[in-house]
Each structure stands twice: as C-alpha cells, then as structure tokens.
Amino acid sequence: KYWRDACAEYLKRLTRYGQVELIEVPDAPEPAHASPGADAQVLRIEGERLLAKIRPDDYVIALAIDGKSYTSVGFAEHVEKVMLKGRMVFVIGGSLGLSNQVLGRADYKLSFSKMTFPHQLMRVILLEQIYRSYRIISHEPYHK
C-alpha cells in the first residue's frame, strides 16, 4: 500500500506540469525453478504486453542496468530535450527485466543504479525524479 500511496502522491504533483498516465501490464507467471527457456517465455509474454501499450511515435525510455546514468540536473536536461519529441514513455521491467524486443524498441536506456530494485520501488523513484526534473526545468526550488 505504501508504494501505491507514494506513486499517487507524485502523480498528483505531476499533474500541474502536464498529463501523466501510469499504465501497468500484468506480470507473466514465473514457474518456480524456471529453466532458461521458461524465463525467455516469460520475458516474451511481458514484452508483448508492454509493446502493445506503446504507440509508434512514442519516445521510449527503458530502465536498464546498462543504461546511461545521470545527476538529477542532467536527467532534467535530458527530459527537457525529449519532451519536445512528443509523448515520453518510461518502461520498467518485471523481475526478469525487459525483453530484447522492448529494449530494441527503446529510443534510450536509462539506469538509476547497477543494483536491482523491486519494480514497485523503482516506479516511486522514477516518478520522484520525473517530478524533480519538472521542478528543475521550471526553475522551481528542489531538494539538493
């Protein structure tokens, strides 16, 4: 519940900067002690579900461990450039990450850390950083 409440708070704060939508796709069931083939099947199913939500003209930013890292100011600068391209879509993978098809569709890969986080927590971190970015872009005070 606290992850949902935190997301709701940042989504509420973000409405003053524009339209924000949180779209979730269901995780594919992962069998216990899954084989590499079963993991690939889960990634494929989740990837198809994610790609079905992405429009052809969307600018897709995939969260990936091997993506580019930023400071908050650097991330805000990147967001400011990207928002001119149209709808930004941030994609967070499930417990196995993102499929090669989703990563291939991404216009950009972003990393917050080399560590692995639960996707519910990563969603809160991402929303907070997007909110912080808009405050920076708008020349409003933000916590440093």
CSV table of N, CA and C in Angstrom, one decimal:
chain,number,residue,atom,x,y,z
A,1,LYS,N,0.8,-1.2,0.0
A,1,LYS,CA,0.0,0.0,0.0
A,1,LYS,C,0.9,1.3,0.0
A,2,TYR,N,2.0,1.2,0.7
A,2,TYR,CA,2.8,2.5,0.8
A,2,TYR,C,3.4,2.8,-0.6
A,3,TRP,N,3.7,1.8,-1.4
A,3,TRP,CA,4.2,2.1,-2.8
A,3,TRP,C,3.2,2.8,-3.6
A,4,ARG,N,1.9,2.3,-3.5
A,4,ARG,CA,0.8,2.8,-4.3
A,4,ARG,C,0.5,4.3,-3.8
A,5,ASP,N,0.6,4.5,-2.5
A,5,ASP,CA,0.4,5.8,-2.0
A,5,ASP,C,1.4,6.8,-2.4
A,6,ALA,N,2.7,6.3,-2.4
A,6,ALA,CA,3.8,7.2,-2.8
A,6,ALA,C,3.6,7.5,-4.3
A,7,CYS,N,3.3,6.6,-5.1
A,7,CYS,CA,3.1,6.8,-6.6
A,7,CYS,C,1.9,7.8,-6.8
A,8,ALA,N,0.8,7.6,-6.0
A,8,ALA,CA,-0.3,8.5,-6.1
A,8,ALA,C,0.1,10.0,-5.8
A,9,GLU,N,0.9,10.1,-4.8
A,9,GLU,CA,1.3,11.5,-4.4
A,9,GLU,C,2.1,12.1,-5.5
A,10,TYR,N,3.1,11.4,-6.1
A,10,TYR,CA,3.9,12.0,-7.2
A,10,TYR,C,3.1,12.2,-8.4
A,11,LEU,N,2.1,11.3,-8.7
A,11,LEU,CA,1.3,11.5,-9.9
A,11,LEU,C,0.4,12.8,-9.7
A,12,LYS,N,-0.1,13.0,-8.5
A,12,LYS,CA,-0.8,14.2,-8.2
A,12,LYS,C,0.0,15.4,-8.4
A,13,ARG,N,1.2,15.4,-7.9
A,13,ARG,CA,2.1,16.6,-8.0
A,13,ARG,C,2.5,16.8,-9.5
A,14,LEU,N,2.6,15.8,-10.3
A,14,LEU,CA,3.0,16.0,-11.7
A,14,LEU,C,1.9,16.5,-12.5
A,15,THR,N,0.6,16.5,-12.1
A,15,THR,CA,-0.5,17.0,-12.9
A,15,THR,C,-0.3,18.5,-13.2
A,16,ARG,N,0.3,19.2,-12.4
A,16,ARG,CA,0.5,20.6,-12.7
A,16,ARG,C,1.4,20.9,-13.9
A,17,TYR,N,2.2,19.9,-14.2
A,17,TYR,CA,3.2,20.1,-15.3
A,17,TYR,C,2.7,19.4,-16.6
A,18,GLY,N,1.6,18.7,-16.6
A,18,GLY,CA,1.1,18.1,-17.8
A,18,GLY,C,0.4,16.8,-17.5
A,19,GLN,N,0.0,16.1,-18.6
A,19,GLN,CA,-0.7,14.8,-18.4
A,19,GLN,C,0.3,13.7,-18.2
A,20,VAL,N,0.0,13.0,-17.1
A,20,VAL,CA,0.8,11.8,-16.8
A,20,VAL,C,-0.1,10.6,-16.6
A,21,GLU,N,0.3,9.5,-17.1
A,21,GLU,CA,-0.5,8.3,-17.1
A,21,GLU,C,0.4,7.2,-16.6
A,22,LEU,N,-0.1,6.4,-15.7
A,22,LEU,CA,0.6,5.2,-15.2
A,22,LEU,C,-0.1,4.0,-15.7
A,23,ILE,N,0.5,3.2,-16.6
A,23,ILE,CA,-0.1,2.0,-17.2
A,23,ILE,C,0.7,0.8,-16.7
A,24,GLU,N,0.0,-0.1,-16.1
A,24,GLU,CA,0.6,-1.4,-15.7
A,24,GLU,C,0.2,-2.5,-16.6
A,25,VAL,N,1.1,-3.4,-16.8
A,25,VAL,CA,0.7,-4.7,-17.5
A,25,VAL,C,0.9,-5.8,-16.5
A,26,PRO,N,0.1,-6.8,-16.5
A,26,PRO,CA,0.3,-7.9,-15.6
A,26,PRO,C,1.6,-8.7,-15.8
A,27,ASP,N,2.2,-9.1,-14.7
A,27,ASP,CA,3.4,-9.9,-14.9
A,27,ASP,C,2.9,-11.3,-15.4
A,28,ALA,N,3.8,-11.9,-16.2
A,28,ALA,CA,3.5,-13.3,-16.6
A,28,ALA,C,3.9,-14.2,-15.5
A,29,PRO,N,3.2,-15.3,-15.2
A,29,PRO,CA,3.5,-16.1,-14.1
A,29,PRO,C,4.9,-16.8,-14.4
A,30,GLU,N,5.7,-16.8,-13.3
A,30,GLU,CA,7.0,-17.4,-13.4
A,30,GLU,C,7.0,-18.7,-12.6
A,31,PRO,N,7.3,-19.8,-13.3
A,31,PRO,CA,7.3,-21.1,-12.6
A,31,PRO,C,8.5,-21.1,-11.6
A,32,ALA,N,8.3,-21.8,-10.5
A,32,ALA,CA,9.4,-22.0,-9.5
A,32,ALA,C,10.5,-22.8,-10.2
A,33,HIS,N,11.7,-22.4,-10.0
A,33,HIS,CA,12.9,-23.1,-10.5
A,33,HIS,C,12.8,-23.2,-12.1
A,34,ALA,N,12.5,-22.0,-12.7
A,34,ALA,CA,12.3,-22.0,-14.1
A,34,ALA,C,13.6,-22.2,-14.9
A,35,SER,N,13.4,-22.8,-16.0
A,35,SER,CA,14.6,-23.1,-16.9
A,35,SER,C,14.8,-21.8,-17.7
A,36,PRO,N,16.0,-21.7,-18.3
A,36,PRO,CA,16.2,-20.5,-19.2
A,36,PRO,C,15.1,-20.4,-20.3
A,37,GLY,N,14.6,-21.5,-20.8
A,37,GLY,CA,13.6,-21.4,-21.8
A,37,GLY,C,12.3,-20.8,-21.2
A,38,ALA,N,12.0,-21.2,-20.0
A,38,ALA,CA,10.7,-20.7,-19.3
A,38,ALA,C,10.9,-19.2,-19.1
A,39,ASP,N,12.1,-18.8,-18.6
A,39,ASP,CA,12.4,-17.4,-18.4
A,39,ASP,C,12.2,-16.6,-19.7
A,40,ALA,N,12.7,-17.1,-20.8
A,40,ALA,CA,12.6,-16.5,-22.1
A,40,ALA,C,11.1,-16.3,-22.5
A,41,GLN,N,10.3,-17.3,-22.2
A,41,GLN,CA,8.9,-17.3,-22.5
A,41,GLN,C,8.2,-16.2,-21.7
A,42,VAL,N,8.6,-16.1,-20.4
A,42,VAL,CA,8.0,-15.0,-19.5
A,42,VAL,C,8.4,-13.6,-20.1
A,43,LEU,N,9.7,-13.5,-20.4
A,43,LEU,CA,10.1,-12.2,-21.0
A,43,LEU,C,9.4,-11.9,-22.3
A,44,ARG,N,9.2,-12.9,-23.1
A,44,ARG,CA,8.5,-12.6,-24.4
A,44,ARG,C,7.0,-12.2,-24.1
A,45,ILE,N,6.3,-12.9,-23.2
A,45,ILE,CA,4.9,-12.5,-22.9
A,45,ILE,C,4.8,-11.1,-22.3
A,46,GLU,N,5.7,-10.8,-21.3
A,46,GLU,CA,5.7,-9.5,-20.8
A,46,GLU,C,6.0,-8.4,-21.8
A,47,GLY,N,7.0,-8.7,-22.6
A,47,GLY,CA,7.4,-7.8,-23.7
A,47,GLY,C,6.3,-7.5,-24.6
A,48,GLU,N,5.6,-8.5,-25.0
A,48,GLU,CA,4.4,-8.3,-25.9
A,48,GLU,C,3.4,-7.4,-25.3
A,49,ARG,N,3.1,-7.6,-24.0
A,49,ARG,CA,2.1,-6.8,-23.3
A,49,ARG,C,2.6,-5.3,-23.2
A,50,LEU,N,3.9,-5.1,-23.0
A,50,LEU,CA,4.4,-3.8,-22.9
A,50,LEU,C,4.4,-3.1,-24.3
A,51,LEU,N,4.8,-3.8,-25.3
A,51,LEU,CA,4.8,-3.2,-26.6
A,51,LEU,C,3.4,-2.9,-27.1
A,52,ALA,N,2.4,-3.6,-26.7
A,52,ALA,CA,1.1,-3.3,-27.1
A,52,ALA,C,0.6,-2.0,-26.6
A,53,LYS,N,1.2,-1.4,-25.5
A,53,LYS,CA,0.8,-0.1,-25.0
A,53,LYS,C,1.6,1.0,-25.5
A,54,ILE,N,2.6,0.7,-26.4
A,54,ILE,CA,3.5,1.8,-26.9
A,54,ILE,C,3.0,2.1,-28.3
A,55,ARG,N,2.9,3.4,-28.5
A,55,ARG,CA,2.5,3.9,-29.9
A,55,ARG,C,3.7,4.0,-30.8
A,56,PRO,N,3.5,4.0,-32.1
A,56,PRO,CA,4.7,4.1,-33.0
A,56,PRO,C,5.5,5.4,-32.8
A,57,ASP,N,4.9,6.5,-32.5
A,57,ASP,CA,5.6,7.7,-32.4
A,57,ASP,C,6.0,8.1,-30.9
A,58,ASP,N,5.9,7.2,-30.0
A,58,ASP,CA,6.3,7.4,-28.6
A,58,ASP,C,7.8,7.4,-28.6
A,59,TYR,N,8.4,8.3,-27.7
A,59,TYR,CA,9.8,8.2,-27.3
A,59,TYR,C,9.9,7.3,-26.1
A,60,VAL,N,10.5,6.2,-26.3
A,60,VAL,CA,10.5,5.2,-25.2
A,60,VAL,C,11.9,5.2,-24.5
A,61,ILE,N,11.8,5.3,-23.2
A,61,ILE,CA,12.9,5.2,-22.3
A,61,ILE,C,12.8,4.0,-21.5
A,62,ALA,N,13.7,3.0,-21.7
A,62,ALA,CA,13.7,1.7,-20.9
A,62,ALA,C,14.6,1.8,-19.8
A,63,LEU,N,14.2,1.5,-18.6
A,63,LEU,CA,15.0,1.4,-17.4
A,63,LEU,C,15.8,0.1,-17.5
A,64,ALA,N,17.1,0.2,-17.6
A,64,ALA,CA,18.0,-0.9,-17.8
A,64,ALA,C,19.3,-0.7,-17.0
A,65,ILE,N,19.8,-1.7,-16.4
A,65,ILE,CA,21.1,-1.6,-15.6
A,65,ILE,C,22.2,-1.0,-16.5
A,66,ASP,N,22.3,-1.4,-17.7
A,66,ASP,CA,23.3,-0.9,-18.6
A,66,ASP,C,23.0,0.4,-19.3
A,67,GLY,N,22.0,1.1,-18.9
A,67,GLY,CA,21.7,2.4,-19.5
A,67,GLY,C,22.5,3.5,-19.0
A,68,LYS,N,22.3,4.7,-19.5
A,68,LYS,CA,23.0,5.9,-19.1
A,68,LYS,C,22.5,6.4,-17.7
A,69,SER,N,23.5,6.8,-16.9
A,69,SER,CA,23.2,7.3,-15.5
A,69,SER,C,23.3,8.9,-15.6
A,70,TYR,N,22.6,9.5,-14.8
A,70,TYR,CA,22.6,11.0,-14.7
A,70,TYR,C,22.6,11.5,-13.3
A,71,THR,N,23.0,12.8,-13.1
A,71,THR,CA,22.6,13.5,-11.9
A,71,THR,C,21.2,13.9,-12.1
A,72,SER,N,20.6,14.5,-11.1
A,72,SER,CA,19.2,15.0,-11.3
A,72,SER,C,19.1,16.1,-12.3
A,73,VAL,N,20.1,17.0,-12.2
A,73,VAL,CA,20.1,18.1,-13.2
A,73,VAL,C,20.3,17.6,-14.6
A,74,GLY,N,21.2,16.7,-14.8
A,74,GLY,CA,21.5,16.1,-16.1
A,74,GLY,C,20.2,15.4,-16.6
A,75,PHE,N,19.5,14.6,-15.7
A,75,PHE,CA,18.3,14.0,-16.1
A,75,PHE,C,17.2,15.0,-16.6
A,76,ALA,N,17.1,16.1,-15.8
A,76,ALA,CA,16.2,17.1,-16.2
A,76,ALA,C,16.5,17.7,-17.5
A,77,GLU,N,17.7,17.9,-17.8
A,77,GLU,CA,18.1,18.4,-19.1
A,77,GLU,C,17.7,17.5,-20.2
A,78,HIS,N,17.9,16.2,-20.0
A,78,HIS,CA,17.5,15.2,-21.0
A,78,HIS,C,16.0,15.2,-21.2
A,79,VAL,N,15.3,15.2,-20.1
A,79,VAL,CA,13.8,15.2,-20.1
A,79,VAL,C,13.4,16.4,-20.9
A,80,GLU,N,14.0,17.6,-20.7
A,80,GLU,CA,13.6,18.8,-21.4
A,80,GLU,C,13.8,18.7,-22.9
A,81,LYS,N,14.8,18.0,-23.3
A,81,LYS,CA,15.1,17.8,-24.8
A,81,LYS,C,14.1,16.8,-25.3
A,82,VAL,N,13.8,15.8,-24.6
A,82,VAL,CA,13.0,14.7,-25.1
A,82,VAL,C,11.5,15.1,-25.1
A,83,MET,N,11.1,16.0,-24.2
A,83,MET,CA,9.7,16.3,-24.2
A,83,MET,C,9.2,17.1,-25.4
A,84,LEU,N,10.2,17.6,-26.2
A,84,LEU,CA,9.8,18.3,-27.4
A,84,LEU,C,9.5,17.2,-28.5
A,85,LYS,N,9.9,16.0,-28.3
A,85,LYS,CA,9.7,14.9,-29.3
A,85,LYS,C,8.3,14.3,-29.3
A,86,GLY,N,7.6,14.6,-28.2
A,86,GLY,CA,6.2,14.0,-28.1
A,86,GLY,C,6.1,13.3,-26.8
A,87,ARG,N,5.2,12.3,-26.8
A,87,ARG,CA,4.9,11.5,-25.6
A,87,ARG,C,6.1,10.7,-25.2
A,88,MET,N,6.5,10.9,-23.9
A,88,MET,CA,7.6,10.1,-23.3
A,88,MET,C,7.0,8.9,-22.6
A,89,VAL,N,7.6,7.7,-22.9
A,89,VAL,CA,7.1,6.5,-22.2
A,89,VAL,C,8.3,5.9,-21.5
A,90,PHE,N,8.2,5.7,-20.2
A,90,PHE,CA,9.2,5.1,-19.4
A,90,PHE,C,8.7,3.6,-19.2
A,91,VAL,N,9.6,2.7,-19.4
A,91,VAL,CA,9.3,1.3,-19.3
A,91,VAL,C,10.1,0.6,-18.2
A,92,ILE,N,9.5,0.0,-17.2
A,92,ILE,CA,10.1,-0.7,-16.1
A,92,ILE,C,9.8,-2.2,-16.3
A,93,GLY,N,10.8,-3.0,-16.3
A,93,GLY,CA,10.5,-4.4,-16.4
A,93,GLY,C,10.1,-5.1,-15.2
A,94,GLY,N,9.7,-6.4,-15.3
A,94,GLY,CA,9.4,-7.2,-14.2
A,94,GLY,C,10.6,-7.8,-13.5
A,95,SER,N,10.5,-8.8,-12.8
A,95,SER,CA,11.6,-9.4,-12.0
A,95,SER,C,12.7,-10.0,-12.9
A,96,LEU,N,12.4,-10.3,-14.2
A,96,LEU,CA,13.4,-10.8,-15.1
A,96,LEU,C,14.0,-9.7,-16.0
A,97,GLY,N,13.5,-8.5,-15.8
A,97,GLY,CA,13.9,-7.4,-16.6
A,97,GLY,C,13.1,-7.1,-17.8
A,98,LEU,N,13.7,-6.7,-18.9
A,98,LEU,CA,12.9,-6.4,-20.2
A,98,LEU,C,13.4,-7.3,-21.3
A,99,SER,N,12.5,-7.7,-22.2
A,99,SER,CA,12.8,-8.5,-23.3
A,99,SER,C,13.7,-7.7,-24.3
A,100,ASN,N,14.4,-8.5,-25.1
A,100,ASN,CA,15.2,-7.8,-26.2
A,100,ASN,C,14.4,-7.0,-27.1
A,101,GLN,N,13.1,-7.5,-27.3
A,101,GLN,CA,12.2,-6.7,-28.2
A,101,GLN,C,11.9,-5.3,-27.6
A,102,VAL,N,11.7,-5.3,-26.3
A,102,VAL,CA,11.4,-4.0,-25.7
A,102,VAL,C,12.6,-3.1,-25.7
A,103,LEU,N,13.7,-3.7,-25.3
A,103,LEU,CA,15.0,-2.9,-25.3
A,103,LEU,C,15.3,-2.4,-26.8
A,104,GLY,N,15.0,-3.3,-27.8
A,104,GLY,CA,15.2,-2.9,-29.1
A,104,GLY,C,14.3,-1.7,-29.6
A,105,ARG,N,13.1,-1.7,-29.0
A,105,ARG,CA,12.2,-0.6,-29.4
A,105,ARG,C,12.5,0.7,-28.6
A,106,ALA,N,13.3,0.6,-27.6
A,106,ALA,CA,13.6,1.8,-26.8
A,106,ALA,C,14.4,2.8,-27.6
A,107,ASP,N,14.1,4.0,-27.4
A,107,ASP,CA,14.9,5.1,-28.0
A,107,ASP,C,16.1,5.4,-27.1
A,108,TYR,N,16.0,5.0,-25.9
A,108,TYR,CA,17.0,5.4,-24.9
A,108,TYR,C,17.0,4.4,-23.7
A,109,LYS,N,18.1,4.1,-23.2
A,109,LYS,CA,18.1,3.2,-22.0
A,109,LYS,C,18.7,4.1,-20.8
A,110,LEU,N,18.0,4.0,-19.7
A,110,LEU,CA,18.3,4.8,-18.5
A,110,LEU,C,18.6,3.9,-17.4
A,111,SER,N,19.6,4.2,-16.6
A,111,SER,CA,19.9,3.4,-15.4
A,111,SER,C,20.0,4.4,-14.2
A,112,PHE,N,19.4,3.9,-13.1
A,112,PHE,CA,19.4,4.6,-11.9
A,112,PHE,C,20.5,4.1,-11.0
A,113,SER,N,20.9,2.8,-11.3
A,113,SER,CA,21.9,2.2,-10.4
A,113,SER,C,22.3,0.8,-11.1
A,114,LYS,N,23.5,0.3,-10.7
A,114,LYS,CA,23.8,-1.0,-11.1
A,114,LYS,C,23.1,-2.1,-10.3
A,115,MET,N,22.5,-1.6,-9.2
A,115,MET,CA,21.8,-2.5,-8.3
A,115,MET,C,20.4,-2.9,-8.9
A,116,THR,N,19.8,-3.9,-8.4
A,116,THR,CA,18.5,-4.3,-8.8
A,116,THR,C,17.5,-3.9,-7.7
A,117,PHE,N,16.4,-3.3,-8.1
A,117,PHE,CA,15.3,-2.9,-7.2
A,117,PHE,C,14.0,-3.5,-7.5
A,118,PRO,N,13.1,-3.7,-6.5
A,118,PRO,CA,11.8,-4.2,-6.9
A,118,PRO,C,11.1,-3.1,-7.8
A,119,HIS,N,10.4,-3.6,-8.8
A,119,HIS,CA,9.8,-2.6,-9.7
A,119,HIS,C,8.8,-1.7,-9.1
A,120,GLN,N,8.2,-2.1,-8.0
A,120,GLN,CA,7.3,-1.2,-7.3
A,120,GLN,C,8.0,0.0,-6.7
A,121,LEU,N,9.2,-0.2,-6.1
A,121,LEU,CA,10.1,0.8,-5.6
A,121,LEU,C,10.6,1.7,-6.7
A,122,MET,N,11.0,1.0,-7.8
A,122,MET,CA,11.6,1.7,-8.9
A,122,MET,C,10.6,2.7,-9.5
A,123,ARG,N,9.4,2.3,-9.5
A,123,ARG,CA,8.3,3.2,-10.0
A,123,ARG,C,8.3,4.5,-9.2
A,124,VAL,N,8.3,4.4,-7.9
A,124,VAL,CA,8.3,5.5,-7.0
A,124,VAL,C,9.6,6.4,-7.3
A,125,ILE,N,10.7,5.8,-7.3
A,125,ILE,CA,12.0,6.5,-7.6
A,125,ILE,C,11.9,7.3,-8.9
A,126,LEU,N,11.4,6.6,-10.0
A,126,LEU,CA,11.3,7.2,-11.3
A,126,LEU,C,10.3,8.4,-11.2
A,127,LEU,N,9.1,8.2,-10.6
A,127,LEU,CA,8.2,9.3,-10.6
A,127,LEU,C,8.7,10.5,-9.8
A,128,GLU,N,9.5,10.2,-8.7
A,128,GLU,CA,10.1,11.3,-7.9
A,128,GLU,C,11.1,12.1,-8.8
A,129,GLN,N,11.9,11.3,-9.6
A,129,GLN,CA,12.9,12.0,-10.4
A,129,GLN,C,12.3,12.8,-11.6
A,130,ILE,N,11.2,12.3,-12.1
A,130,ILE,CA,10.4,13.0,-13.2
A,130,ILE,C,9.9,14.3,-12.6
A,131,TYR,N,9.3,14.2,-11.4
A,131,TYR,CA,8.8,15.4,-10.7
A,131,TYR,C,9.9,16.4,-10.4
A,132,ARG,N,11.0,15.9,-9.9
A,132,ARG,CA,12.2,16.7,-9.6
A,132,ARG,C,12.6,17.4,-10.9
A,133,SER,N,12.6,16.7,-12.0
A,133,SER,CA,13.0,17.2,-13.3
A,133,SER,C,12.2,18.4,-13.7
A,134,TYR,N,10.9,18.2,-13.6
A,134,TYR,CA,10.0,19.3,-14.0
A,134,TYR,C,10.1,20.5,-13.1
A,135,ARG,N,10.5,20.3,-11.8
A,135,ARG,CA,10.7,21.4,-10.9
A,135,ARG,C,12.0,22.2,-11.4
A,136,ILE,N,13.0,21.4,-11.8
A,136,ILE,CA,14.3,22.0,-12.2
A,136,ILE,C,14.0,22.7,-13.6
A,137,ILE,N,13.3,22.1,-14.5
A,137,ILE,CA,13.0,22.7,-15.8
A,137,ILE,C,12.3,24.0,-15.6
A,138,SER,N,11.4,24.0,-14.6
A,138,SER,CA,10.5,25.2,-14.3
A,138,SER,C,11.2,26.2,-13.4
A,139,HIS,N,12.5,26.0,-13.1
A,139,HIS,CA,13.3,26.9,-12.3
A,139,HIS,C,12.6,27.1,-10.9
A,140,GLU,N,12.1,26.0,-10.4
A,140,GLU,CA,11.5,26.0,-9.0
A,140,GLU,C,12.5,25.3,-8.1
A,141,PRO,N,12.4,25.7,-6.8
A,141,PRO,CA,13.3,25.1,-5.9
A,141,PRO,C,13.1,23.5,-5.7
A,142,TYR,N,14.2,22.8,-5.5
A,142,TYR,CA,14.1,21.4,-5.3
A,142,TYR,C,15.2,21.0,-4.3
A,143,HIS,N,15.0,19.9,-3.6
A,143,HIS,CA,15.9,19.5,-2.6
A,143,HIS,C,17.2,19.0,-3.2
A,144,LYS,N,18.3,19.5,-2.8
A,144,LYS,CA,19.6,19.0,-3.4
A,144,LYS,C,20.3,18.0,-2.5
